Amino acid sequence: FNVFRLDDVGGKGVNSYPIRKRDWYNITLVYGNGKYLYADKKIEVQKHALVFDNPKVPFGWEERDRITGGFFCVFSPDFFHNLANPTQYSIFQPGEPAFFELTVKEAKQADILFERMFTEIRSDYIHKYDLLRALLLEVMHLAMKIAPGANLRTETLTASQRITVTFLERLEQQ
């Protein structure tokens, strides 16, 4: 597990982050504008967004130079030990919403949680990783509460979504 400020990584003038799969889970809080690439989708950030990425689905960014700030954290599935399993949460499942536009109030809530993570990771508190797991779960639940209907979707998947989900399932079986 680690958490970073977007201003501290990537360098100034970097306009894109190539779309590809990573070996870790990623949660990003973004301020400003930019284009988020997720599987076969391109989503434009309007003001504030919370984004959840998993190792099964490729992701990336375009127009990053328009993003004014934020945070991101990365973690492995093992980070939760027996506390939780990220794959059981809808935000980390293929075909489910992984991108959430935030209101100003929601963005402040997420910002407070990321600031606490940023402070804790640098502390010498002996149980800091237990606290970080709890804060990470709180960010995940914040997003799922923003779009509660997403967990109960009844719409059918498009052909490209079905193909993507089927491909990822078979890839996982290999």
PDB file of C-alpha atoms in Angstrom:
ATOM      1  CA  PHE A   1       0.000   0.000   0.000  1.00  0.00           C
ATOM      2  CA  ASN A   2       1.054   3.555  -0.678  1.00  0.00           C
ATOM      3  CA  VAL A   3      -0.620   6.905  -1.215  1.00  0.00           C
ATOM      4  CA  PHE A   4       0.596   9.879  -3.268  1.00  0.00           C
ATOM      5  CA  ARG A   5      -0.386  13.422  -4.171  1.00  0.00           C
ATOM      6  CA  LEU A   6      -0.926  13.789  -7.919  1.00  0.00           C
ATOM      7  CA  ASP A   7       1.191  16.943  -7.849  1.00  0.00           C
ATOM      8  CA  ASP A   8       4.192  14.927  -6.612  1.00  0.00           C
ATOM      9  CA  VAL A   9       4.240  12.298  -9.367  1.00  0.00           C
ATOM     10  CA  GLY A  10       4.215  12.203 -13.145  1.00  0.00           C
ATOM     11  CA  GLY A  11       6.105  15.452 -13.676  1.00  0.00           C
ATOM     12  CA  LYS A  12       4.918  18.736 -15.093  1.00  0.00           C
ATOM     13  CA  GLY A  13       3.894  18.770 -18.732  1.00  0.00           C
ATOM     14  CA  VAL A  14       3.049  15.049 -18.817  1.00  0.00           C
ATOM     15  CA  ASN A  15      -0.130  14.957 -20.844  1.00  0.00           C
ATOM     16  CA  SER A  16      -0.991  11.262 -20.864  1.00  0.00           C
ATOM     17  CA  TYR A  17      -0.628   8.023 -18.950  1.00  0.00           C
ATOM     18  CA  PRO A  18      -0.838   5.100 -21.386  1.00  0.00           C
ATOM     19  CA  ILE A  19      -3.740   2.694 -21.169  1.00  0.00           C
ATOM     20  CA  ARG A  20      -2.597  -0.693 -19.911  1.00  0.00           C
ATOM     21  CA  LYS A  21      -3.208  -3.227 -17.184  1.00  0.00           C
ATOM     22  CA  ARG A  22      -1.345  -2.891 -13.896  1.00  0.00           C
ATOM     23  CA  ASP A  23      -0.599  -5.482 -11.225  1.00  0.00           C
ATOM     24  CA  TRP A  24      -2.307  -3.539  -8.469  1.00  0.00           C
ATOM     25  CA  TYR A  25      -5.541  -1.849  -7.460  1.00  0.00           C
ATOM     26  CA  ASN A  26      -5.653   1.911  -7.777  1.00  0.00           C
ATOM     27  CA  ILE A  27      -8.011   4.535  -6.339  1.00  0.00           C
ATOM     28  CA  THR A  28      -7.675   8.094  -7.623  1.00  0.00           C
ATOM     29  CA  LEU A  29      -9.249  11.352  -6.459  1.00  0.00           C
ATOM     30  CA  VAL A  30      -8.968  13.943  -9.247  1.00  0.00           C
ATOM     31  CA  TYR A  31      -9.586  17.697  -9.312  1.00  0.00           C
ATOM     32  CA  GLY A  32      -9.838  19.531 -12.615  1.00  0.00           C
ATOM     33  CA  ASN A  33     -10.412  18.193 -16.103  1.00  0.00           C
ATOM     34  CA  GLY A  34      -8.928  15.257 -17.934  1.00  0.00           C
ATOM     35  CA  LYS A  35      -9.924  12.186 -19.867  1.00  0.00           C
ATOM     36  CA  TYR A  36      -9.987   8.842 -18.107  1.00  0.00           C
ATOM     37  CA  LEU A  37      -9.532   5.738 -20.278  1.00  0.00           C
ATOM     38  CA  TYR A  38     -11.074   2.535 -18.906  1.00  0.00           C
ATOM     39  CA  ALA A  39     -11.326  -0.634 -21.002  1.00  0.00           C
ATOM     40  CA  ASP A  40     -13.038   0.608 -24.169  1.00  0.00           C
ATOM     41  CA  LYS A  41     -14.431   3.824 -22.618  1.00  0.00           C
ATOM     42  CA  LYS A  42     -13.205   7.405 -22.582  1.00  0.00           C
ATOM     43  CA  ILE A  43     -14.742   9.493 -19.781  1.00  0.00           C
ATOM     44  CA  GLU A  44     -14.188  13.208 -19.295  1.00  0.00           C
ATOM     45  CA  VAL A  45     -13.711  14.488 -15.756  1.00  0.00           C
ATOM     46  CA  GLN A  46     -15.777  17.655 -15.274  1.00  0.00           C
ATOM     47  CA  LYS A  47     -14.615  18.952 -11.852  1.00  0.00           C
ATOM     48  CA  HIS A  48     -14.030  16.230  -9.246  1.00  0.00           C
ATOM     49  CA  ALA A  49     -13.961  12.469  -9.687  1.00  0.00           C
ATOM     50  CA  LEU A  50     -13.220   9.316  -7.750  1.00  0.00           C
ATOM     51  CA  VAL A  51     -11.870   6.489  -9.910  1.00  0.00           C
ATOM     52  CA  PHE A  52     -11.361   2.803  -9.059  1.00  0.00           C
ATOM     53  CA  ASP A  53      -9.035   0.638 -11.140  1.00  0.00           C
ATOM     54  CA  ASN A  54      -8.314  -3.065 -10.824  1.00  0.00           C
ATOM     55  CA  PRO A  55      -5.669  -5.390 -12.262  1.00  0.00           C
ATOM     56  CA  LYS A  56      -8.133  -7.038 -14.652  1.00  0.00           C
ATOM     57  CA  VAL A  57      -9.062  -3.945 -16.673  1.00  0.00           C
ATOM     58  CA  PRO A  58      -6.643  -1.641 -18.527  1.00  0.00           C
ATOM     59  CA  PHE A  59      -6.807   2.052 -17.666  1.00  0.00           C
ATOM     60  CA  GLY A  60      -4.991   5.295 -18.433  1.00  0.00           C
ATOM     61  CA  TRP A  61      -5.360   9.076 -18.712  1.00  0.00           C
ATOM     62  CA  GLU A  62      -5.335  11.713 -21.454  1.00  0.00           C
ATOM     63  CA  GLU A  63      -5.134  15.490 -21.031  1.00  0.00           C
ATOM     64  CA  ARG A  64      -3.573  15.085 -17.577  1.00  0.00           C
ATOM     65  CA  ASP A  65      -2.122  18.583 -17.803  1.00  0.00           C
ATOM     66  CA  ARG A  66      -5.649  19.924 -17.118  1.00  0.00           C
ATOM     67  CA  ILE A  67      -5.872  18.039 -13.797  1.00  0.00           C
ATOM     68  CA  THR A  68      -5.240  20.520 -10.991  1.00  0.00           C
ATOM     69  CA  GLY A  69      -4.666  18.135  -8.083  1.00  0.00           C
ATOM     70  CA  GLY A  70      -5.759  15.119  -6.129  1.00  0.00           C
ATOM     71  CA  PHE A  71      -4.445  11.885  -4.678  1.00  0.00           C
ATOM     72  CA  PHE A  72      -4.084   8.269  -5.603  1.00  0.00           C
ATOM     73  CA  CYS A  73      -3.341   5.135  -3.649  1.00  0.00           C
ATOM     74  CA  VAL A  74      -2.170   1.753  -4.844  1.00  0.00           C
ATOM     75  CA  PHE A  75      -2.497  -1.572  -3.084  1.00  0.00           C
ATOM     76  CA  SER A  76      -2.340  -5.293  -3.691  1.00  0.00           C
ATOM     77  CA  PRO A  77      -5.222  -7.679  -2.936  1.00  0.00           C
ATOM     78  CA  ASP A  78      -3.137  -9.044  -0.067  1.00  0.00           C
ATOM     79  CA  PHE A  79      -3.208  -5.662   1.671  1.00  0.00           C
ATOM     80  CA  PHE A  80      -6.582  -6.449   3.240  1.00  0.00           C
ATOM     81  CA  HIS A  81      -5.516  -9.873   4.583  1.00  0.00           C
ATOM     82  CA  ASN A  82      -8.760 -11.425   5.872  1.00  0.00           C
ATOM     83  CA  LEU A  83     -10.518  -8.109   6.504  1.00  0.00           C
ATOM     84  CA  ALA A  84     -12.017  -7.726   3.027  1.00  0.00           C
ATOM     85  CA  ASN A  85     -11.710  -8.913  -0.562  1.00  0.00           C
ATOM     86  CA  PRO A  86     -11.686  -6.059  -3.115  1.00  0.00           C
ATOM     87  CA  THR A  87     -13.051  -8.328  -5.849  1.00  0.00           C
ATOM     88  CA  GLN A  88     -16.312  -8.668  -3.922  1.00  0.00           C
ATOM     89  CA  TYR A  89     -17.050  -4.941  -4.182  1.00  0.00           C
ATOM     90  CA  SER A  90     -18.942  -3.746  -7.248  1.00  0.00           C
ATOM     91  CA  ILE A  91     -16.515  -0.874  -7.851  1.00  0.00           C
ATOM     92  CA  PHE A  92     -13.765  -3.359  -8.733  1.00  0.00           C
ATOM     93  CA  GLN A  93     -15.804  -5.656 -10.982  1.00  0.00           C
ATOM     94  CA  PRO A  94     -15.725  -5.504 -14.799  1.00  0.00           C
ATOM     95  CA  GLY A  95     -18.860  -3.971 -16.247  1.00  0.00           C
ATOM     96  CA  GLU A  96     -19.660  -2.068 -13.043  1.00  0.00           C
ATOM     97  CA  PRO A  97     -19.182   1.671 -12.479  1.00  0.00           C
ATOM     98  CA  ALA A  98     -15.579   2.524 -11.632  1.00  0.00           C
ATOM     99  CA  PHE A  99     -15.850   6.286 -12.204  1.00  0.00           C
ATOM    100  CA  PHE A 100     -17.817   8.634  -9.951  1.00  0.00           C
ATOM    101  CA  GLU A 101     -18.314  12.368 -10.516  1.00  0.00           C
ATOM    102  CA  LEU A 102     -18.360  14.047  -7.117  1.00  0.00           C
ATOM    103  CA  THR A 103     -20.201  17.044  -5.737  1.00  0.00           C
ATOM    104  CA  VAL A 104     -18.149  19.607  -3.813  1.00  0.00           C
ATOM    105  CA  LYS A 105     -19.300  18.044  -0.521  1.00  0.00           C
ATOM    106  CA  GLU A 106     -18.404  14.501  -1.634  1.00  0.00           C
ATOM    107  CA  ALA A 107     -15.031  15.694  -2.939  1.00  0.00           C
ATOM    108  CA  LYS A 108     -14.281  17.257   0.459  1.00  0.00           C
ATOM    109  CA  GLN A 109     -15.182  13.985   2.206  1.00  0.00           C
ATOM    110  CA  ALA A 110     -12.868  12.015  -0.084  1.00  0.00           C
ATOM    111  CA  ASP A 111     -10.127  14.638   0.264  1.00  0.00           C
ATOM    112  CA  ILE A 112     -10.233  14.363   4.065  1.00  0.00           C
ATOM    113  CA  LEU A 113      -9.879  10.571   3.846  1.00  0.00           C
ATOM    114  CA  PHE A 114      -6.936  10.786   1.434  1.00  0.00           C
ATOM    115  CA  GLU A 115      -5.245  13.469   3.564  1.00  0.00           C
ATOM    116  CA  ARG A 116      -5.551  11.152   6.571  1.00  0.00           C
ATOM    117  CA  MET A 117      -4.060   8.283   4.537  1.00  0.00           C
ATOM    118  CA  PHE A 118      -1.237  10.549   3.384  1.00  0.00           C
ATOM    119  CA  THR A 119      -0.502  11.556   6.986  1.00  0.00           C
ATOM    120  CA  GLU A 120      -0.754   8.031   8.408  1.00  0.00           C
ATOM    121  CA  ILE A 121       1.523   6.372   5.846  1.00  0.00           C
ATOM    122  CA  ARG A 122       4.285   8.744   6.936  1.00  0.00           C
ATOM    123  CA  SER A 123       3.701   8.267  10.663  1.00  0.00           C
ATOM    124  CA  ASP A 124       5.513   5.868  12.968  1.00  0.00           C
ATOM    125  CA  TYR A 125       2.281   4.597  14.526  1.00  0.00           C
ATOM    126  CA  ILE A 126       2.694   0.842  15.006  1.00  0.00           C
ATOM    127  CA  HIS A 127      -0.842  -0.023  13.783  1.00  0.00           C
ATOM    128  CA  LYS A 128      -0.923   2.449  10.899  1.00  0.00           C
ATOM    129  CA  TYR A 129      -1.707  -0.215   8.280  1.00  0.00           C
ATOM    130  CA  ASP A 130      -4.813  -1.279  10.189  1.00  0.00           C
ATOM    131  CA  LEU A 131      -5.955   2.341  10.145  1.00  0.00           C
ATOM    132  CA  LEU A 132      -5.057   2.668   6.448  1.00  0.00           C
ATOM    133  CA  ARG A 133      -7.169  -0.409   5.626  1.00  0.00           C
ATOM    134  CA  ALA A 134     -10.121   1.180   7.444  1.00  0.00           C
ATOM    135  CA  LEU A 135      -9.663   4.502   5.619  1.00  0.00           C
ATOM    136  CA  LEU A 136      -9.409   2.705   2.287  1.00  0.00           C
ATOM    137  CA  LEU A 137     -12.636   0.819   2.982  1.00  0.00           C
ATOM    138  CA  GLU A 138     -14.288   4.107   3.906  1.00  0.00           C
ATOM    139  CA  VAL A 139     -13.324   5.588   0.516  1.00  0.00           C
ATOM    140  CA  MET A 140     -14.739   2.511  -1.205  1.00  0.00           C
ATOM    141  CA  HIS A 141     -18.005   2.752   0.729  1.00  0.00           C
ATOM    142  CA  LEU A 142     -18.250   6.493   0.006  1.00  0.00           C
ATOM    143  CA  ALA A 143     -18.264   5.719  -3.717  1.00  0.00           C
ATOM    144  CA  MET A 144     -20.772   2.892  -3.426  1.00  0.00           C
ATOM    145  CA  LYS A 145     -23.103   5.159  -1.417  1.00  0.00           C
ATOM    146  CA  ILE A 146     -22.852   7.846  -4.130  1.00  0.00           C
ATOM    147  CA  ALA A 147     -24.274   5.450  -6.723  1.00  0.00           C
ATOM    148  CA  PRO A 148     -26.316   2.914  -4.748  1.00  0.00           C
ATOM    149  CA  GLY A 149     -28.376   2.066  -7.827  1.00  0.00           C
ATOM    150  CA  ALA A 150     -25.226   0.904  -9.579  1.00  0.00           C
ATOM    151  CA  ASN A 151     -25.203  -2.206  -7.401  1.00  0.00           C
ATOM    152  CA  LEU A 152     -28.777  -3.012  -8.446  1.00  0.00           C
ATOM    153  CA  ARG A 153     -28.530  -2.328 -12.179  1.00  0.00           C
ATOM    154  CA  THR A 154     -31.041  -4.179 -14.264  1.00  0.00           C
ATOM    155  CA  GLU A 155     -29.914  -2.956 -17.673  1.00  0.00           C
ATOM    156  CA  THR A 156     -28.325  -5.471 -19.989  1.00  0.00           C
ATOM    157  CA  LEU A 157     -24.706  -5.223 -21.023  1.00  0.00           C
ATOM    158  CA  THR A 158     -23.784  -4.068 -24.508  1.00  0.00           C
ATOM    159  CA  ALA A 159     -22.107  -6.521 -26.851  1.00  0.00           C
ATOM    160  CA  SER A 160     -18.670  -4.982 -26.234  1.00  0.00           C
ATOM    161  CA  GLN A 161     -19.212  -5.149 -22.441  1.00  0.00           C
ATOM    162  CA  ARG A 162     -20.236  -8.817 -22.637  1.00  0.00           C
ATOM    163  CA  ILE A 163     -17.187  -9.632 -24.758  1.00  0.00           C
ATOM    164  CA  THR A 164     -14.903  -7.762 -22.345  1.00  0.00           C
ATOM    165  CA  VAL A 165     -16.337  -9.491 -19.280  1.00  0.00           C
ATOM    166  CA  THR A 166     -16.167 -12.920 -20.948  1.00  0.00           C
ATOM    167  CA  PHE A 167     -12.613 -12.313 -22.136  1.00  0.00           C
ATOM    168  CA  LEU A 168     -11.465 -11.181 -18.676  1.00  0.00           C
ATOM    169  CA  GLU A 169     -13.113 -14.170 -17.010  1.00  0.00           C
ATOM    170  CA  ARG A 170     -11.413 -16.607 -19.394  1.00  0.00           C
ATOM    171  CA  LEU A 171      -8.105 -14.794 -19.058  1.00  0.00           C
ATOM    172  CA  GLU A 172      -8.378 -15.103 -15.302  1.00  0.00           C
ATOM    173  CA  GLN A 173      -8.965 -18.856 -15.604  1.00  0.00           C
ATOM    174  CA  GLN A 174      -5.681 -19.328 -17.519  1.00  0.00           C
TER     175      GLN A 174
END
